[in-house]
Amino acid sequence: MAGNIKIVVCKTSEEVAKKCAGMFIEQVRNKPASVLGFATGSTPEKTYAEIARLSKAEKVSFAKVTSFNLDEYWGLDGDHDQSYRYFMNDKLFNHIDIRTWNTNVLNGKARFPAVECQAYEDKIVSVGGVDLWILGIGNNGHIAFNEPGSPVDSRTRLVSLTQSTIESNSDGRFFKNANEVPRCALSTGIGTIRDAKKLVLLATGAKKADAVAKAVEGAFSPDVPASLLQDHPDCTFILDTDSASKLKK
Ligand code: PGA
């Protein structure tokens, strides 16, 4: 299935960040009370810096925005410097005028994970769904912490991380060694993500080239979770030339 995914190839990761940040600024300019979805990881960092810069330069306020993040490590609380709550505060929320109480990140210390996850799903529905959600892609094709094998209709839940994800998150960028990486996470599901009105997936670097090619040009299959975006009505992949290098077209 070639699918509906729109592909934008940029020369550099800076250009990827500019394109994506521009989409977010446009979204909020057109609808100040937008519901935005955010992601963590190395890839979106430059985009967040650019969103913060543009928000100030172009006076686009995030005061009415509500946000939801894709996932959180199970067992880490928001003050832990490797938690995704900490990452979002540090990389984006502290640099724009979004209201903390309108930012939603799953609680990695929730006493009852199933209750936490259902409440998250309900909250997304109660604010009218996500307008625009930014995604990364794992080397193994995962989106959020939906590892290969995750069903297309999966919802927010407690999941186990694969060895490949544990290793790629302990390569010195985040955790120092694999033993420190939590083995589980709370993750929005593929169904949760597919419900967003608009999706933008970013990938940079040659390590992502295989996953990108399989997601865009391979089978629609849970073996490559990002391929399950192929039939989304409004999904764009913004790639640099390295991550796009294995695409046939
Ligand atoms: P990365 O992670 O941006 O750190 O490469 C992406 C992901 O695993 O989804």
XYZ file of N, CA and C and ligand atoms in Angstrom:
756
model
N 0.853 -1.203 0.000
C 0.000 0.000 0.000
C 0.879 1.241 0.000
N 0.804 2.019 -1.062
C 1.622 3.238 -1.114
C 1.093 4.242 -0.101
N -0.236 4.271 0.052
C -0.813 5.109 1.100
C -0.893 6.576 0.752
N -1.377 7.313 1.748
C -1.631 8.749 1.563
C -0.527 9.606 2.114
N 0.514 8.999 2.665
C 1.497 9.805 3.394
C 2.160 10.810 2.451
N 2.137 12.076 2.874
C 2.804 13.117 2.073
C 4.257 13.194 2.544
N 5.156 13.305 1.587
C 6.580 13.327 1.929
C 7.169 14.695 1.605
N 7.867 15.258 2.589
C 8.605 16.509 2.355
C 10.059 16.207 2.693
N 10.947 16.399 1.730
C 12.366 16.129 2.007
C 13.116 17.465 2.081
N 13.848 17.638 3.181
C 14.611 18.874 3.402
C 16.099 18.538 3.351
N 16.910 19.558 3.079
C 18.358 19.296 2.992
C 18.969 19.009 4.358
N 18.497 19.700 5.382
C 19.137 19.580 6.702
C 18.090 19.395 7.797
N 18.573 19.001 8.986
C 17.662 18.852 10.122
C 17.132 20.223 10.572
N 17.912 21.275 10.320
C 17.444 22.637 10.668
C 16.226 23.000 9.814
N 16.308 22.598 8.545
C 15.186 22.893 7.653
C 13.944 22.080 8.056
N 14.172 20.839 8.483
C 13.070 19.997 8.980
C 12.382 20.723 10.139
N 13.201 21.224 11.069
C 12.668 21.912 12.254
C 11.875 23.159 11.849
N 12.399 23.899 10.897
C 11.709 25.138 10.458
C 10.349 24.811 9.857
N 10.319 23.784 9.003
C 9.052 23.384 8.351
C 8.026 22.975 9.395
N 8.469 22.121 10.313
C 7.530 21.586 11.298
C 7.073 22.684 12.259
N 8.009 23.493 12.731
C 7.642 24.583 13.650
C 6.646 25.517 12.957
N 6.861 25.763 11.684
C 5.954 26.625 10.924
C 4.536 26.071 10.925
N 4.420 24.736 10.824
C 3.085 24.124 10.839
C 2.389 24.354 12.186
N 3.168 24.233 13.268
C 2.585 24.420 14.607
C 2.176 25.879 14.831
N 3.028 26.787 14.386
C 2.722 28.219 14.571
C 1.465 28.588 13.760
N 1.395 28.071 12.562
C 0.237 28.317 11.703
C -1.043 27.779 12.358
N -0.926 26.550 12.876
C -2.066 25.917 13.534
C -2.588 26.795 14.684
N -1.660 27.295 15.506
C -2.080 28.075 16.685
C -2.549 29.477 16.267
N -1.924 30.020 15.236
C -2.386 31.335 14.742
C -3.841 31.225 14.257
N -4.131 30.139 13.524
C -5.481 29.965 12.969
C -6.500 29.547 14.016
N -6.028 28.827 15.042
C -6.949 28.339 16.082
C -6.216 28.429 17.422
N -6.333 29.560 18.110
C -5.570 29.758 19.361
C -5.842 28.674 20.418
N -7.054 28.114 20.426
C -7.354 27.075 21.426
C -7.105 25.674 20.839
N -6.057 25.546 20.042
C -5.736 24.243 19.439
C -5.384 23.215 20.499
N -5.612 21.962 20.125
C -5.143 20.832 20.939
C -3.952 20.236 20.185
N -2.785 20.321 20.815
C -1.558 19.887 20.142
C -1.016 18.616 20.775
N -0.435 17.779 19.960
C 0.230 16.579 20.461
C 1.735 16.746 20.305
N 2.457 16.396 21.365
C 3.917 16.519 21.313
C 4.591 15.167 21.506
N 5.870 15.142 21.121
C 6.682 13.926 21.219
C 7.999 14.296 21.892
N 8.711 13.303 22.371
C 10.033 13.553 22.953
C 11.085 12.858 22.080
N 12.325 12.856 22.531
C 13.404 12.266 21.735
C 14.289 13.366 21.172
N 15.381 12.968 20.522
C 16.320 13.963 19.977
C 15.726 14.714 18.795
N 14.952 13.998 17.984
C 14.531 14.577 16.697
C 13.754 15.890 16.844
N 12.765 15.976 17.753
C 11.978 17.222 17.771
C 12.632 18.388 18.513
N 13.822 18.188 19.093
C 14.405 19.262 19.921
C 14.553 20.579 19.164
N 15.070 20.499 17.936
C 15.275 21.741 17.167
C 13.934 22.379 16.799
N 12.950 21.519 16.565
C 11.611 22.051 16.255
C 11.079 22.843 17.447
N 11.269 22.309 18.657
C 10.758 23.011 19.834
C 11.471 24.348 20.026
N 12.768 24.377 19.787
C 13.499 25.646 19.899
C 12.952 26.653 18.882
N 12.632 26.154 17.704
C 12.121 27.039 16.649
C 10.683 27.498 16.955
N 9.874 26.609 17.518
C 8.513 27.026 17.915
C 8.615 28.156 18.952
N 9.508 27.987 19.931
C 9.656 29.002 20.980
C 10.115 30.330 20.367
N 11.056 30.237 19.434
C 11.567 31.461 18.801
C 10.451 32.170 18.004
N 9.751 31.375 17.194
C 8.702 31.962 16.352
C 7.528 32.498 17.173
N 7.214 31.791 18.256
C 6.099 32.230 19.084
C 6.372 33.642 19.616
N 7.633 33.901 20.011
C 7.994 35.249 20.485
C 8.065 36.229 19.324
N 8.800 35.832 18.273
C 9.050 36.756 17.165
C 7.753 37.161 16.474
N 6.834 36.204 16.354
C 5.611 36.494 15.601
C 4.405 36.712 16.515
N 4.704 36.766 17.818
C 3.653 37.031 18.821
C 2.450 36.090 18.668
N 2.757 34.812 18.597
C 1.695 33.803 18.553
C 1.619 33.170 19.944
N 0.490 33.404 20.609
C 0.358 32.957 21.997
C -0.154 31.519 22.090
N 0.434 30.765 23.019
C 0.002 29.389 23.291
C -0.851 29.335 24.572
N -1.318 30.492 25.028
C -2.025 30.550 26.314
C -3.328 29.752 26.311
N -3.912 29.574 25.130
C -5.187 28.827 25.089
C -5.014 27.394 24.609
N -3.765 27.013 24.339
C -3.493 25.667 23.801
C -3.593 24.614 24.909
N -4.102 23.453 24.535
C -4.036 22.267 25.400
C -3.092 21.289 24.714
N -2.264 20.593 25.479
C -1.347 19.642 24.830
C -1.395 18.268 25.496
N -1.053 17.283 24.677
C -0.938 15.899 25.146
C 0.375 15.347 24.624
N 1.084 14.632 25.469
C 2.311 13.963 25.006
C 2.044 12.505 24.692
N 2.940 11.963 23.886
C 2.753 10.583 23.429
C 2.897 9.548 24.527
N 3.878 9.762 25.430
C 4.228 8.650 26.318
C 5.052 9.133 27.509
N 5.267 8.237 28.441
C 6.102 8.520 29.621
C 6.668 7.206 30.142
N 7.909 7.264 30.625
C 8.502 6.064 31.233
C 7.744 5.674 32.490
N 7.521 4.392 32.618
C 6.834 3.855 33.800
C 7.827 3.836 34.969
N 7.428 4.468 36.070
C 8.284 4.451 37.266
C 9.048 5.754 37.475
N 9.080 6.639 36.470
C 9.776 7.915 36.660
C 8.750 8.995 36.989
N 9.078 9.836 37.994
C 8.145 10.942 38.169
C 8.642 12.165 37.409
N 7.769 13.140 37.329
C 8.017 14.279 36.442
C 9.263 15.087 36.772
N 9.790 14.937 37.986
C 11.011 15.675 38.357
C 12.274 14.957 37.914
N 12.143 13.699 37.537
C 13.322 12.926 37.112
C 13.829 13.520 35.800
N 15.148 13.739 35.694
C 15.633 14.471 34.515
C 15.566 13.652 33.222
N 15.209 12.374 33.306
C 14.985 11.592 32.083
C 13.495 11.362 31.811
N 12.643 11.955 32.674
C 11.207 11.777 32.401
C 10.820 12.675 31.226
N 9.758 12.279 30.580
C 9.316 13.060 29.428
C 8.612 14.348 29.865
N 8.061 14.364 31.065
C 7.508 15.621 31.606
C 8.640 16.632 31.761
N 9.759 16.173 32.315
C 10.913 17.063 32.517
C 11.411 17.577 31.158
N 11.531 16.662 30.206
C 11.993 17.019 28.853
C 11.110 18.114 28.251
N 9.804 17.929 28.344
C 8.897 18.896 27.713
C 8.967 20.259 28.385
N 9.059 20.263 29.726
C 9.195 21.552 30.425
C 10.468 22.241 29.975
N 11.545 21.460 29.938
C 12.869 21.989 29.650
C 13.011 22.472 28.203
N 12.487 21.685 27.274
C 12.708 21.987 25.851
C 11.660 22.912 25.256
N 10.455 22.903 25.823
C 9.410 23.713 25.186
C 8.553 24.521 26.165
N 7.922 23.842 27.118
C 6.884 24.525 27.899
C 7.421 25.739 28.662
N 8.674 25.651 29.141
C 9.232 26.792 29.883
C 9.580 27.973 28.982
N 9.477 27.775 27.675
C 9.910 28.837 26.750
C 8.763 29.449 25.955
N 7.544 28.985 26.217
C 6.371 29.577 25.560
C 5.341 29.864 26.653
N 4.247 30.541 26.289
C 3.295 30.929 27.338
C 2.168 29.912 27.529
N 2.422 28.661 27.155
C 1.419 27.608 27.416
C 1.220 27.515 28.930
N -0.011 27.246 29.364
C -0.295 27.135 30.804
C 0.003 25.708 31.244
N 0.807 25.585 32.295
C 1.215 24.244 32.766
C 0.014 23.319 32.959
N -1.062 23.901 33.490
C -2.230 23.054 33.786
C -2.941 22.585 32.517
N -2.581 23.152 31.382
C -3.150 22.660 30.109
C -2.217 21.689 29.394
N -1.109 21.343 30.023
C -0.173 20.401 29.393
C -0.359 19.034 30.043
N -0.610 18.048 29.233
C -0.873 16.699 29.755
C 0.240 15.743 29.355
N 0.874 15.162 30.370
C 1.869 14.108 30.147
C 1.448 12.971 31.079
N 1.425 11.759 30.577
C 1.017 10.623 31.408
C 1.880 10.566 32.672
N 1.255 10.163 33.781
C 1.966 10.100 35.064
C 2.639 8.733 35.212
N 3.954 8.724 35.090
C 4.719 7.479 35.165
C 4.711 6.831 36.536
N 4.184 7.542 37.514
C 4.106 7.003 38.881
C 2.654 6.731 39.280
N 1.763 6.739 38.316
C 0.350 6.527 38.660
C 0.189 5.201 39.395
N -0.661 5.209 40.408
C -0.825 3.989 41.199
C -1.537 2.909 40.386
N -2.508 3.341 39.598
C -3.278 2.379 38.796
C -3.130 2.748 37.318
N -2.200 2.118 36.607
C -1.929 2.536 35.234
C -3.154 2.483 34.319
N -3.997 1.475 34.502
C -5.161 1.369 33.604
C -6.092 2.567 33.799
N -6.200 3.029 35.039
C -7.074 4.178 35.327
C -6.454 5.439 34.723
N -5.150 5.596 34.914
C -4.434 6.749 34.345
C -4.618 6.789 32.812
N -4.470 5.639 32.188
C -4.530 5.581 30.722
C -5.931 5.866 30.210
N -6.933 5.318 30.880
C -8.321 5.570 30.443
C -8.668 7.047 30.633
N -8.195 7.637 31.747
C -8.480 9.057 32.002
C -7.838 9.923 30.917
N -6.671 9.514 30.451
C -5.971 10.260 29.396
C -6.772 10.213 28.098
N -7.213 9.021 27.744
C -8.055 8.863 26.540
C -9.311 9.735 26.657
N -9.932 9.687 27.837
C -11.186 10.438 28.036
C -10.932 11.939 27.922
N -9.782 12.372 28.442
C -9.482 13.805 28.409
C -9.269 14.279 26.966
N -8.599 13.459 26.172
C -8.393 13.830 24.765
C -9.757 14.008 24.080
N -10.655 13.069 24.335
C -11.988 13.150 23.721
C -12.730 14.380 24.242
N -12.596 14.649 25.550
C -13.380 15.741 26.151
C -12.969 17.115 25.623
N -11.750 17.255 25.112
C -11.357 18.559 24.550
C -11.511 18.581 23.018
N -12.130 17.552 22.478
C -12.446 17.573 21.041
C -11.418 16.888 20.159
N -10.460 16.184 20.752
C -9.459 15.457 19.947
C -8.264 16.344 19.619
N -7.198 15.694 19.168
C -5.947 16.414 18.885
C -5.988 16.965 17.453
N -5.665 18.249 17.316
C -5.660 18.882 15.988
C -4.410 18.534 15.196
N -3.263 18.558 15.865
C -1.988 18.341 15.161
C -1.034 17.656 16.122
N -0.527 16.501 15.713
C 0.353 15.739 16.611
C 1.680 15.479 15.918
N 2.758 15.844 16.581
C 4.102 15.590 16.046
C 4.568 14.207 16.532
N 5.190 13.470 15.646
C 5.683 12.124 15.979
C 7.142 11.984 15.585
N 7.848 11.097 16.292
C 9.148 10.625 15.819
C 8.957 9.193 15.335
N 10.034 8.568 14.931
C 9.969 7.153 14.527
C 11.203 6.458 15.096
N 11.007 5.283 15.663
C 12.149 4.525 16.184
C 12.887 3.818 15.051
N 14.118 3.403 15.334
C 14.871 2.641 14.326
C 14.105 1.378 13.930
N 13.270 0.886 14.842
C 12.487 -0.325 14.548
C 11.088 0.007 14.025
N 10.860 1.266 13.694
C 9.563 1.664 13.128
C 8.504 2.008 14.157
N 8.883 2.020 15.457
C 7.841 2.325 16.453
C 7.398 3.780 16.376
N 6.164 4.035 16.805
C 5.688 5.403 17.034
C 5.193 5.451 18.476
N 5.501 6.550 19.186
C 5.392 6.581 20.649
C 6.122 5.330 21.135
N 5.613 4.631 22.144
C 6.254 3.372 22.541
C 5.424 2.195 22.037
N 4.810 2.373 20.881
C 4.121 1.249 20.233
C 5.157 0.480 19.442
N 5.637 -0.586 20.048
C 6.696 -1.376 19.449
C 6.097 -2.299 18.377
N 6.952 -2.877 17.509
C 6.429 -3.784 16.478
C 5.483 -4.836 17.078
N 4.371 -5.036 16.392
C 3.351 -5.971 16.890
C 2.171 -5.245 17.518
N 2.311 -3.937 17.760
C 1.207 -3.187 18.388
C 0.033 -3.078 17.413
N -1.170 -3.383 17.901
C -2.330 -3.359 17.001
C -2.722 -1.955 16.546
N -3.314 -1.908 15.368
C -3.722 -0.634 14.767
C -4.749 0.095 15.636
N -5.537 -0.672 16.413
C -6.564 -0.026 17.234
C -6.158 0.072 18.706
N -4.859 -0.047 18.987
C -4.420 0.008 20.394
C -4.682 1.395 20.981
N -4.948 1.411 22.286
C -5.219 2.666 22.993
C -4.138 2.859 24.067
N -4.231 3.929 24.819
C -3.231 4.252 25.839
C -3.158 3.123 26.880
N -1.927 2.667 27.149
C -1.759 1.489 28.009
C -0.327 1.371 28.497
N -0.124 0.447 29.429
C 1.216 0.123 29.914
C 1.845 -0.860 28.925
N 3.049 -0.536 28.447
C 3.701 -1.395 27.442
C 5.121 -1.735 27.885
N 5.683 -2.776 27.286
C 7.089 -3.121 27.522
C 7.915 -2.563 26.374
N 9.136 -2.136 26.687
C 10.027 -1.639 25.638
C 10.830 -2.800 25.065
N 11.139 -2.705 23.781
C 11.974 -3.743 23.181
C 13.443 -3.444 23.499
N 14.279 -4.475 23.338
C 15.715 -4.310 23.580
C 16.285 -3.220 22.667
N 15.802 -3.168 21.441
C 16.347 -2.174 20.499
C 16.045 -0.748 20.964
N 14.861 -0.529 21.518
C 14.521 0.808 22.034
C 15.347 1.119 23.280
N 15.502 0.129 24.145
C 16.296 0.334 25.364
C 17.716 0.732 24.980
N 18.259 0.033 23.987
C 19.635 0.344 23.572
C 19.720 1.713 22.905
N 18.753 2.034 22.049
C 18.915 3.326 21.363
C 18.679 4.497 22.317
N 17.977 4.280 23.431
C 17.800 5.372 24.397
C 18.897 5.395 25.468
N 19.885 4.507 25.335
C 20.989 4.506 26.316
C 22.317 4.621 25.589
N 22.275 5.325 24.444
C 23.517 5.463 23.677
C 24.284 6.727 24.053
N 23.987 7.249 25.261
C 24.703 8.446 25.706
C 23.890 9.708 25.515
N 22.868 9.670 24.630
C 22.046 10.867 24.443
C 21.157 11.066 25.665
N 20.602 9.980 26.178
C 19.678 10.086 27.294
C 20.243 9.338 28.501
N 19.903 8.088 28.675
C 20.449 7.317 29.799
C 21.889 6.911 29.479
N 22.704 6.779 30.548
C 24.120 6.448 30.327
C 24.313 4.986 29.963
N 23.514 4.114 30.547
C 23.622 2.714 30.152
C 22.258 2.040 30.209
N 22.195 0.888 29.528
C 20.905 0.225 29.322
C 20.224 -0.152 30.643
N 21.034 -0.409 31.706
C 20.427 -0.809 32.979
C 19.555 0.282 33.585
N 19.852 1.527 33.217
C 19.095 2.649 33.803
C 17.753 2.889 33.103
N 17.590 2.326 31.916
C 16.374 2.619 31.144
C 15.206 1.800 31.699
N 14.091 2.480 32.031
C 12.930 1.708 32.489
C 12.530 0.680 31.428
N 12.001 -0.435 31.856
C 11.612 -1.508 30.920
C 10.200 -1.327 30.397
N 9.448 -0.443 31.025
C 8.048 -0.256 30.634
C 7.734 1.228 30.502
N 6.646 1.506 29.861
C 6.206 2.896 29.690
C 4.692 2.928 29.596
N 4.135 4.105 29.844
C 2.738 4.339 29.489
C 2.770 4.983 28.110
N 2.024 4.445 27.196
C 2.061 4.981 25.823
C 0.658 5.118 25.256
N 0.422 6.226 24.579
C -0.799 6.322 23.778
C -0.733 5.213 22.731
N -1.885 4.790 22.265
C -1.912 3.686 21.304
C -1.877 4.179 19.863
N -1.767 3.225 18.971
C -1.780 3.603 17.551
C -3.169 4.146 17.185
N -4.195 3.560 17.769
C -5.556 4.080 17.543
C -5.691 5.507 18.063
N -5.094 5.780 19.225
C -5.153 7.135 19.807
C -4.497 8.132 18.846
N -3.346 7.747 18.327
C -2.581 8.629 17.437
C -3.336 8.828 16.120
N -3.880 7.750 15.594
C -4.598 7.822 14.306
C -5.848 8.698 14.386
N -6.363 8.897 15.604
C -7.546 9.755 15.766
C -7.223 11.239 15.605
N -5.941 11.620 15.656
C -5.599 13.046 15.502
C -6.001 13.513 14.102
N -6.408 14.779 14.029
C -6.866 15.281 12.719
C -5.705 15.387 11.740
N -4.519 15.755 12.265
C -3.371 15.961 11.397
C -2.146 15.404 12.110
N -1.310 14.700 11.350
C -0.099 14.113 11.931
C 1.117 14.586 11.153
N 2.205 14.850 11.874
C 3.461 15.156 11.192
C 4.566 14.344 11.861
N 5.198 13.495 11.069
C 6.270 12.646 11.599
C 7.606 13.182 11.100
N 8.546 13.342 12.024
C 9.879 13.834 11.669
C 10.895 12.710 11.750
N 11.808 12.675 10.788
C 12.934 11.743 10.881
C 14.162 12.415 10.299
N 15.282 12.235 10.986
C 16.555 12.766 10.481
C 17.637 11.715 10.709
N 18.585 11.666 9.785
C 19.735 10.777 9.954
C 19.549 9.426 9.273
N 20.684 8.866 8.833
C 20.682 7.626 8.056
C 20.146 6.430 8.852
N 20.257 6.478 10.191
C 19.777 5.346 11.005
C 18.280 5.123 10.850
N 17.568 6.164 10.429
C 16.108 6.062 10.306
C 15.669 5.652 8.899
N 16.625 5.557 7.960
C 16.261 5.370 6.549
C 15.467 4.085 6.307
N 15.869 2.977 6.929
C 15.144 1.713 6.729
C 13.717 1.809 7.246
N 13.593 2.319 8.473
C 12.255 2.412 9.084
C 11.352 3.320 8.248
N 11.909 4.427 7.760
C 11.103 5.358 6.949
C 10.651 4.673 5.662
N 11.562 3.985 4.985
C 11.203 3.330 3.716
C 10.127 2.273 3.946
N 10.275 1.486 5.015
C 9.261 0.450 5.293
C 7.922 1.079 5.652
N 7.977 2.163 6.427
C 6.721 2.811 6.849
C 5.969 3.381 5.656
N 6.705 3.958 4.709
C 6.046 4.653 3.591
C 5.728 3.697 2.451
N 6.678 2.793 2.149
C 6.537 1.995 0.923
C 6.319 0.508 1.186
N 6.414 0.110 2.441
C 6.223 -1.300 2.782
C 4.755 -1.622 3.036
N 4.533 -2.836 3.556
C 3.167 -3.280 3.838
C 2.574 -2.484 4.996
N 1.254 -2.360 4.987
C 0.495 -1.792 6.114
C 0.448 -2.880 7.169
N 1.326 -2.773 8.165
C 1.479 -3.920 9.062
C 1.947 -3.493 10.457
N 1.413 -4.150 11.491
C 1.875 -3.856 12.858
C 3.363 -4.171 13.049
N 3.961 -4.920 12.100
C 5.401 -5.190 12.210
C 6.205 -3.891 12.134
N 5.644 -2.916 11.428
C 6.270 -1.583 11.332
C 5.181 -0.590 11.747
N 5.105 -0.278 13.042
C 3.961 0.526 13.517
C 3.719 1.806 12.710
N 4.786 2.481 12.251
C 4.568 3.732 11.503
C 3.871 3.494 10.163
N 3.922 2.258 9.646
C 3.202 1.979 8.390
C 1.691 2.069 8.605
N 1.261 1.986 9.857
C -0.176 2.037 10.150
C -0.718 3.462 10.048
N 0.143 4.388 9.608
C -0.306 5.757 9.322
C -0.647 5.920 7.841
N -0.384 4.875 7.046
C -0.534 5.003 5.584
C -1.935 5.417 5.143
N -2.952 4.995 5.900
C -4.313 5.349 5.465
C -4.872 6.545 6.248
N -3.994 7.251 6.984
C -4.474 8.451 7.690
C -4.769 9.541 6.650
N -5.873 10.280 6.819
C -6.227 11.278 5.798
C -5.295 12.487 5.730
N -4.528 12.759 6.781
C -3.674 13.960 6.728
C -2.381 13.728 7.516
N -1.481 12.999 6.883
C -0.225 12.657 7.551
C 0.949 13.040 6.646
N 1.862 13.829 7.202
C 3.041 14.270 6.447
C 4.299 13.775 7.152
N 5.227 13.229 6.394
C 6.549 12.906 6.942
C 7.500 14.012 6.487
N 8.161 14.667 7.412
C 9.180 15.664 7.055
C 10.538 15.027 7.346
N 11.325 14.862 6.297
C 12.553 14.055 6.367
C 13.749 14.881 5.938
N 14.924 14.531 6.443
C 16.123 15.092 5.815
C 16.581 14.107 4.735
N 17.584 14.502 3.954
C 17.964 13.656 2.811
C 18.474 12.288 3.281
N 19.149 12.234 4.442
C 19.657 10.943 4.926
C 18.522 9.985 5.287
N 17.552 10.463 6.015
C 16.473 9.545 6.421
C 15.581 9.180 5.229
N 15.623 9.998 4.178
C 14.804 9.717 2.985
C 15.570 8.891 1.959
N 16.819 8.524 2.266
C 17.708 7.987 1.222
C 17.296 6.611 0.709
N 16.459 5.883 1.456
C 16.065 4.546 0.977
C 14.669 4.523 0.359
N 14.055 5.678 0.234
C 12.759 5.731 -0.457
C 13.004 5.547 -1.951
N 12.135 4.763 -2.587
C 12.343 4.511 -4.022
C 11.946 5.725 -4.849
N 10.849 6.385 -4.428
C 10.372 7.507 -5.257
C 10.875 8.826 -4.712
P 14.638 9.969 18.564
O 13.469 8.980 18.961
O 14.000 11.228 18.095
O 15.408 10.155 19.832
O 15.435 9.310 17.484
C 12.387 8.811 18.122
C 11.511 7.694 18.626
O 12.019 6.734 19.214
O 10.309 7.772 18.399
